[in-house]
């Protein structure tokens, strides 16, 4: 597989990117996170402060990952709609194991940037499945303030297909992989990594 570098499509604030979000889950999550930032005076919210009532429509599409720098990105919690869409439960597994080897370091840089810099990103991704279908996904990843032993940071994602809440229960539809199409970096008041670049498929 041939890879090429791709710079972020845009750098903005969560307020500025809000109108560009295309799925219910990412819009609900962005609104709730902005509310938490207002309540904390701009400090990152903790998972214990998350108002899940405010985010009920997004919760089935949530994924919480624990990131260790130069290490792993392990799924801690995954919503039911997300598990149904990808065809299995990835809790306890390392996200990097699902990324092609040639792109693994770039994927780790993105996750580690969110934790180190305290920024976020929105990504548009084309996922491929065992039955030969593909699906366009919008993902919004934002950091949480929590620190745990052996973990450098937590990221909570809202991850929903652009075709919305449809049933994905059918044989042969297990998620195989994905190709990043676009990434927008989100400055939460702490900056972003100005040198960040992705690796994407060249074909």
XYZ file of N, CA and C in Angstrom:
609
model
N 0.845 -1.192 0.000
C 0.000 0.000 0.000
C 0.882 1.244 0.000
N 0.540 2.229 -0.834
C 1.315 3.462 -0.943
C 0.643 4.556 -0.124
N 1.468 5.302 0.617
C 0.953 6.342 1.487
C 1.510 7.697 1.061
N 0.750 8.747 1.354
C 1.211 10.117 1.118
C 0.864 10.973 2.317
N 1.636 12.038 2.510
C 1.354 12.941 3.615
C 0.168 13.843 3.283
N -0.613 14.175 4.302
C -1.750 15.088 4.138
C -1.830 15.987 5.362
N -1.820 17.285 5.124
C -1.923 18.236 6.224
C -3.390 18.376 6.640
N -3.652 18.827 7.865
C -5.047 19.029 8.285
C -5.788 19.971 7.351
N -7.063 19.691 7.141
C -7.867 20.529 6.256
C -8.100 21.904 6.854
N -8.197 21.971 8.193
C -8.418 23.255 8.847
C -7.989 23.158 10.303
N -7.784 24.316 10.907
C -7.532 24.427 12.341
C -8.490 25.482 12.864
N -9.302 25.124 13.836
C -10.286 26.076 14.352
C -10.677 25.721 15.769
N -11.662 26.422 16.270
C -12.183 26.158 17.605
C -13.366 25.205 17.507
N -13.794 24.696 18.643
C -14.963 23.819 18.648
C -16.208 24.597 18.224
N -16.277 25.870 18.598
C -17.408 26.708 18.159
C -17.415 26.875 16.644
N -16.233 27.093 16.058
C -16.185 27.356 14.618
C -16.451 26.107 13.796
N -16.062 24.943 14.321
C -16.270 23.723 13.545
C -17.675 23.166 13.726
N -18.376 23.614 14.765
C -19.711 23.100 15.039
C -20.639 23.081 13.847
N -20.746 24.188 13.090
C -21.649 24.190 11.938
C -21.249 23.211 10.834
N -19.994 22.730 10.839
C -19.530 21.789 9.818
C -19.834 20.338 10.168
N -20.177 20.065 11.423
C -20.432 18.689 11.842
C -21.690 18.155 11.174
N -21.638 16.901 10.721
C -22.689 16.376 9.861
C -23.553 15.289 10.503
N -23.161 14.805 11.656
C -23.947 13.736 12.291
C -24.536 14.221 13.611
N -25.617 13.579 14.007
C -26.266 13.933 15.272
C -25.328 13.734 16.447
N -24.618 12.593 16.474
C -23.760 12.275 17.617
C -22.664 13.309 17.800
N -22.005 13.724 16.717
C -20.913 14.684 16.861
C -21.441 16.060 17.255
N -22.603 16.451 16.737
C -23.170 17.759 17.099
C -23.584 17.795 18.572
N -24.251 16.725 19.032
C -24.671 16.663 20.426
C -23.453 16.678 21.345
N -22.442 15.903 20.997
C -21.224 15.836 21.807
C -20.523 17.192 21.849
N -20.396 17.856 20.705
C -19.737 19.168 20.665
C -20.470 20.175 21.544
N -21.790 20.208 21.464
C -22.571 21.147 22.274
C -22.384 20.877 23.768
N -22.414 19.597 24.141
C -22.264 19.240 25.553
C -20.859 19.572 26.051
N -19.858 19.327 25.250
C -18.475 19.598 25.648
C -18.258 21.099 25.809
N -18.824 21.894 24.898
C -18.729 23.344 25.036
C -19.374 23.810 26.332
N -20.490 23.206 26.695
C -21.137 23.551 27.953
C -20.259 23.233 29.140
N -19.566 22.099 29.089
C -18.659 21.731 30.173
C -17.472 22.681 30.250
N -16.933 23.081 29.105
C -15.829 24.044 29.103
C -16.254 25.357 29.745
N -17.478 25.779 29.471
C -17.982 27.015 30.076
C -18.091 26.865 31.588
N -18.533 25.704 32.047
C -18.689 25.461 33.482
C -17.351 25.386 34.202
N -16.313 24.887 33.519
C -15.006 24.720 34.155
C -14.083 25.910 33.926
N -14.579 26.947 33.264
C -13.724 28.094 32.975
C -12.645 27.805 31.965
N -12.886 26.849 31.092
C -11.933 26.519 30.038
C -11.050 25.332 30.353
N -11.129 24.798 31.579
C -10.348 23.610 31.919
C -10.996 22.371 31.300
N -10.175 21.391 30.943
C -10.727 20.174 30.361
C -11.681 19.500 31.337
N -12.796 18.988 30.848
C -13.733 18.294 31.737
C -13.235 16.910 32.112
N -13.633 16.449 33.277
C -13.353 15.087 33.722
C -14.504 14.177 33.322
N -14.215 12.891 33.175
C -15.292 11.959 32.823
C -16.351 11.891 33.916
N -15.980 12.211 35.151
C -16.959 12.195 36.230
C -17.916 13.380 36.163
N -17.571 14.407 35.367
C -18.434 15.579 35.224
C -19.314 15.513 33.974
N -19.163 14.472 33.185
C -19.931 14.388 31.946
C -21.418 14.270 32.263
N -22.199 15.109 31.626
C -23.650 15.091 31.795
C -24.235 14.188 30.716
N -24.385 12.902 31.050
C -24.836 11.950 30.042
C -26.288 12.185 29.645
N -27.060 12.833 30.504
C -28.415 13.198 30.114
C -28.409 14.165 28.949
N -27.471 15.097 28.967
C -27.324 16.073 27.892
C -26.828 15.419 26.604
N -26.162 14.260 26.746
C -25.535 13.620 25.585
C -26.208 12.296 25.227
N -27.445 12.081 25.653
C -28.087 10.775 25.498
C -28.106 10.296 24.047
N -28.364 11.198 23.103
C -28.456 10.774 21.699
C -27.107 10.395 21.116
N -26.025 10.856 21.741
C -24.689 10.529 21.252
C -24.107 9.284 21.895
N -24.576 8.929 23.075
C -23.941 7.859 23.849
C -23.823 6.521 23.106
N -24.811 6.088 22.316
C -24.642 4.810 21.615
C -23.475 4.818 20.626
N -22.987 6.015 20.290
C -21.909 6.147 19.305
C -20.584 6.543 19.952
N -20.502 6.486 21.279
C -19.295 6.887 21.993
C -18.255 5.761 22.023
N -16.995 6.174 22.054
C -15.879 5.271 22.338
C -14.901 6.027 23.227
N -14.548 5.428 24.347
C -13.565 6.001 25.256
C -12.288 5.191 25.133
N -11.164 5.887 24.847
C -9.884 5.198 24.715
C -8.887 5.762 25.723
N -7.991 4.893 26.188
C -6.922 5.269 27.106
C -5.608 5.231 26.340
N -4.905 6.362 26.331
C -3.700 6.520 25.513
C -2.461 6.548 26.392
N -1.458 5.769 26.011
C -0.131 5.882 26.604
C 0.829 6.327 25.511
N 1.640 7.333 25.817
C 2.572 7.880 24.833
C 3.587 6.803 24.442
N 3.829 6.694 23.135
C 4.735 5.666 22.584
C 4.320 4.273 23.032
N 3.009 4.082 23.180
C 2.530 2.799 23.660
C 1.273 2.341 22.978
N 0.134 2.551 23.617
C -1.110 1.943 23.152
C -2.255 2.937 23.196
N -3.361 2.524 22.581
C -4.608 3.291 22.587
C -5.725 2.259 22.755
N -6.088 1.994 24.005
C -6.945 0.862 24.338
C -8.383 1.316 24.525
N -9.302 0.595 23.873
C -10.724 0.874 24.041
C -11.150 0.522 25.459
N -11.758 1.494 26.164
C -12.266 1.265 27.503
C -13.780 1.053 27.502
N -14.498 1.879 26.765
C -15.949 1.793 26.661
C -16.339 2.014 25.206
N -17.352 1.296 24.751
C -17.822 1.444 23.369
C -19.339 1.353 23.373
N -20.002 2.310 22.732
C -21.455 2.344 22.667
C -22.038 1.224 21.815
N -23.303 0.901 22.092
C -23.941 -0.231 21.428
C -24.088 -0.033 19.921
N -24.419 1.181 19.484
C -24.569 1.414 18.045
C -23.234 1.283 17.325
N -22.166 1.712 17.980
C -20.835 1.605 17.382
C -20.415 0.135 17.287
N -20.658 -0.639 18.349
C -20.323 -2.065 18.306
C -21.114 -2.775 17.205
N -22.382 -2.413 17.074
C -23.208 -3.043 16.032
C -22.671 -2.721 14.653
N -22.254 -1.469 14.455
C -21.788 -1.060 13.128
C -20.507 -1.774 12.714
N -19.558 -1.912 13.645
C -18.279 -2.517 13.276
C -18.304 -4.041 13.387
N -19.350 -4.584 14.001
C -19.532 -6.022 13.988
C -18.881 -6.788 15.121
N -18.305 -6.100 16.109
C -17.713 -6.780 17.260
C -17.500 -5.754 18.370
N -17.126 -6.266 19.548
C -16.877 -5.396 20.700
C -15.368 -5.245 20.886
N -14.807 -4.053 20.644
C -13.355 -3.887 20.730
C -12.841 -3.540 22.132
N -13.697 -3.522 23.136
C -13.265 -3.133 24.484
C -12.097 -4.017 24.928
N -11.046 -3.369 25.429
C -9.849 -4.075 25.858
C -8.812 -4.254 24.773
N -9.166 -3.959 23.530
C -8.230 -4.115 22.425
C -7.571 -2.781 22.086
N -6.412 -2.870 21.463
C -5.626 -1.693 21.103
C -6.060 -1.206 19.717
N -6.506 0.042 19.642
C -6.924 0.615 18.359
C -5.834 0.499 17.303
N -4.571 0.660 17.706
C -3.478 0.629 16.733
C -3.376 -0.724 16.034
N -3.875 -1.788 16.660
C -3.848 -3.105 16.025
C -4.773 -3.172 14.811
N -5.714 -2.231 14.696
C -6.639 -2.201 13.557
C -6.159 -1.252 12.455
N -5.000 -0.622 12.661
C -4.458 0.340 11.702
C -3.369 -0.343 10.884
N -3.350 -0.175 9.540
C -2.276 -0.776 8.743
C -0.902 -0.369 9.262
N 0.022 -1.304 9.210
C 1.342 -1.087 9.806
C 2.011 0.190 9.285
N 1.866 0.459 7.993
C 2.520 1.630 7.415
C 1.985 2.949 7.928
N 0.769 2.931 8.475
C 0.152 4.166 8.949
C 0.076 4.237 10.477
N 0.553 3.202 11.146
C 0.370 3.100 12.593
C 1.023 4.260 13.346
N 2.227 4.648 12.944
C 2.924 5.733 13.642
C 2.177 7.048 13.484
N 1.582 7.281 12.315
C 0.824 8.509 12.089
C -0.450 8.513 12.933
N -1.111 7.370 13.036
C -2.314 7.279 13.879
C -1.958 7.550 15.334
N -0.827 7.026 15.781
C -0.397 7.263 17.159
C -0.081 8.734 17.389
N 0.523 9.393 16.404
C 0.820 10.829 16.549
C -0.456 11.630 16.757
N -1.519 11.259 16.057
C -2.791 11.988 16.201
C -3.355 11.815 17.606
N -3.382 10.579 18.094
C -3.917 10.330 19.427
C -3.051 10.986 20.500
N -1.745 10.869 20.349
C -0.842 11.442 21.344
C -0.881 12.963 21.332
N -1.134 13.579 20.171
C -1.282 15.025 20.103
C -2.474 15.485 20.939
N -3.586 14.777 20.845
C -4.771 15.139 21.625
C -4.450 15.136 23.115
N -3.703 14.134 23.563
C -3.369 13.992 24.980
C -2.313 15.004 25.411
N -1.251 15.145 24.611
C -0.142 16.028 24.999
C -0.529 17.499 24.943
N -1.152 17.900 23.833
C -1.421 19.316 23.581
C -2.761 19.748 24.176
N -3.635 18.787 24.442
C -5.000 19.058 24.904
C -5.808 19.750 23.813
N -5.840 19.104 22.667
C -6.637 19.599 21.542
C -7.565 18.476 21.106
N -8.338 18.721 20.057
C -9.236 17.707 19.541
C -9.139 17.615 18.040
N -9.910 16.706 17.462
C -9.990 16.659 16.000
C -11.320 16.084 15.569
N -11.670 16.472 14.361
C -12.812 15.877 13.661
C -12.245 15.190 12.430
N -12.681 13.964 12.174
C -12.177 13.217 11.032
C -13.329 12.670 10.212
N -13.150 12.670 8.910
C -14.037 11.968 7.987
C -13.267 10.778 7.449
N -13.871 9.602 7.572
C -13.187 8.347 7.294
C -14.079 7.460 6.445
N -13.463 6.751 5.484
C -14.218 5.747 4.725
C -13.836 4.377 5.271
N -14.809 3.712 5.917
C -14.560 2.388 6.474
C -14.959 1.316 5.472
N -14.203 0.208 5.480
C -14.517 -0.929 4.607
C -14.905 -2.128 5.461
N -15.790 -2.983 4.891
C -16.362 -4.105 5.618
C -16.190 -5.399 4.825
N -16.329 -6.537 5.536
C -16.090 -7.846 4.943
C -16.971 -8.127 3.738
N -18.179 -7.571 3.723
C -19.088 -7.865 2.614
C -18.834 -6.985 1.397
N -17.738 -6.197 1.427
C -17.373 -5.371 0.281
C -17.954 -3.973 0.298
N -18.797 -3.667 1.274
C -19.376 -2.329 1.353
C -18.403 -1.366 2.034
N -18.658 -0.083 1.824
C -17.924 0.967 2.523
C -18.936 1.918 3.152
N -18.477 2.645 4.143
C -19.379 3.565 4.837
C -18.590 4.794 5.263
N -19.171 5.967 5.069
C -18.538 7.216 5.472
C -18.856 7.485 6.935
N -17.806 7.769 7.718
C -17.922 7.961 9.151
C -17.415 9.352 9.522
N -18.116 9.999 10.442
C -17.617 11.239 11.034
C -17.282 10.958 12.491
N -16.090 11.360 12.904
C -15.623 11.103 14.262
C -15.135 12.404 14.884
N -15.538 12.645 16.120
C -15.104 13.818 16.874
C -14.442 13.335 18.151
N -13.138 13.586 18.293
C -12.383 13.152 19.451
C -11.921 14.331 20.289
N -12.228 14.296 21.588
C -11.881 15.391 22.498
C -11.311 14.806 23.785
N -10.316 15.477 24.374
C -9.648 14.921 25.554
C -10.435 15.156 26.835
N -10.213 14.265 27.789
C -10.728 14.425 29.140
C -9.559 14.689 30.082
N -9.852 15.279 31.227
C -8.794 15.719 32.139
C -8.222 14.588 32.978
N -8.877 13.447 32.989
C -8.514 12.375 33.911
C -7.113 11.826 33.646
N -6.407 11.521 34.722
C -5.128 10.826 34.655
C -5.235 9.573 35.506
N -4.724 8.471 34.987
C -4.764 7.209 35.703
C -3.370 6.595 35.695
N -3.067 5.730 36.655
C -1.757 5.075 36.665
C -1.486 4.343 35.350
N -0.350 4.637 34.736
C 0.031 3.967 33.508
C -0.647 4.481 32.261
N -1.466 5.525 32.394
C -2.190 6.088 31.248
C -1.893 7.579 31.168
N -1.551 8.052 29.964
C -1.219 9.470 29.795
C -2.435 10.342 29.536
N -3.528 9.758 29.099
C -4.729 10.557 28.878
C -5.871 9.736 28.318
N -7.080 10.287 28.452
C -8.290 9.669 27.920
C -8.865 10.554 26.821
N -9.378 9.917 25.787
C -10.062 10.628 24.697
C -11.440 10.012 24.537
N -12.452 10.854 24.496
C -13.816 10.397 24.243
C -14.203 10.786 22.821
N -14.626 9.796 22.059
C -15.024 10.001 20.665
C -16.529 9.833 20.516
N -17.123 10.653 19.646
C -18.427 10.367 19.061
C -18.151 9.941 17.627
N -18.669 8.791 17.229
C -18.272 8.164 15.965
C -19.526 7.603 15.303
N -20.015 8.292 14.269
C -21.290 7.899 13.654
C -21.187 7.938 12.139
N -21.868 7.004 11.498
C -21.932 6.983 10.037
C -22.801 8.129 9.537
N -22.460 8.639 8.371
C -23.232 9.741 7.806
C -24.640 9.316 7.421
N -24.858 7.998 7.265
C -26.225 7.559 6.935
C -27.087 7.396 8.179
N -26.563 7.783 9.364
C -27.394 7.887 10.552
C -27.635 6.574 11.264
N -28.734 6.526 11.980
C -29.068 5.375 12.819
C -29.841 4.341 12.011
N -29.111 3.529 11.261
C -29.733 2.429 10.530
C -29.237 1.129 11.144
N -29.908 0.034 10.855
C -29.493 -1.252 11.394
C -28.355 -1.816 10.557
N -27.307 -2.290 11.256
C -26.158 -2.879 10.567
C -26.070 -4.372 10.822
N -27.114 -4.966 11.399
C -27.054 -6.375 11.768
C -27.303 -7.235 10.538
N -26.217 -7.720 9.947
C -26.290 -8.630 8.818
C -24.977 -9.400 8.761
N -24.973 -10.601 8.207
C -23.745 -11.396 8.155
C -22.691 -10.731 7.267
N -21.438 -10.968 7.578
C -20.346 -10.536 6.703
C -20.101 -9.051 6.678
N -20.449 -8.331 7.758
C -20.251 -6.889 7.709
C -19.251 -6.406 8.744
N -18.394 -7.287 9.221
C -17.376 -6.902 10.191
C -16.434 -5.864 9.580
N -16.122 -4.877 10.375
C -15.210 -3.807 9.963
C -13.817 -4.368 9.691
N -13.246 -4.007 8.534
C -11.908 -4.467 8.163
C -10.850 -3.382 8.313
N -11.182 -2.161 7.958
C -10.195 -1.086 8.001
C -10.815 0.215 7.544
N -9.971 1.223 7.427
C -10.484 2.552 7.105
C -9.414 3.368 6.398
N -9.863 4.367 5.653
C -8.966 5.331 5.029
C -9.407 6.738 5.416
N -8.510 7.464 6.045
C -8.804 8.841 6.432
C -8.920 9.719 5.195
N -9.989 10.497 5.119
C -10.174 11.426 4.006
C -9.878 12.863 4.410
N -10.222 13.227 5.644
C -10.056 14.612 6.079
C -9.911 14.643 7.594
N -9.027 15.532 8.072
C -8.926 15.770 9.503
C -8.894 17.280 9.745
N -9.707 17.733 10.688
C -9.715 19.124 11.134
C -9.238 19.141 12.579
N -8.252 19.980 12.876
C -7.748 20.088 14.244
C -8.557 21.132 15.006
N -8.773 20.871 16.281
C -9.622 21.728 17.111
C -8.815 22.262 18.284
N -8.680 23.574 18.329
C -7.967 24.260 19.401
C -8.947 24.502 20.549
N -8.672 23.882 21.677
C -9.543 24.015 22.855
C -9.041 25.073 23.828
N -8.111 25.914 23.348
C -7.540 26.956 24.184
C -6.102 26.695 24.577
N -5.559 25.550 24.130
C -4.191 25.174 24.475
C -3.303 25.052 23.240
N -3.867 25.362 22.061
C -3.123 25.246 20.815
C -3.267 23.874 20.183
N -2.569 23.683 19.067
C -2.483 22.400 18.373
C -1.029 22.207 17.956
N -0.704 21.039 17.478
C 0.641 20.797 16.951
C 0.699 21.337 15.526
N 1.421 22.456 15.289
C 1.422 23.058 13.950
C 2.151 22.213 12.913
N 2.922 21.232 13.357
C 3.698 20.399 12.437
C 3.025 19.060 12.149
N 1.814 18.874 12.661
C 1.159 17.579 12.493
C 0.799 17.330 11.034
N 1.089 16.120 10.564
C 0.642 15.654 9.241
C 0.142 14.217 9.369
N -0.809 13.874 8.533
C -1.326 12.514 8.468
C -0.620 11.743 7.354
N -0.787 10.445 7.390
C -0.493 9.592 6.239
C -1.812 9.005 5.757
N -2.098 9.143 4.472
C -3.337 8.616 3.911
C -3.004 7.787 2.673
N -3.932 6.959 2.274
C -3.702 6.138 1.089
C -3.556 7.008 -0.142
N -2.571 6.679 -0.962
C -2.321 7.455 -2.170
C -3.157 6.962 -3.345
N -3.727 5.756 -3.259
C -4.497 5.227 -4.401
C -5.981 5.483 -4.250
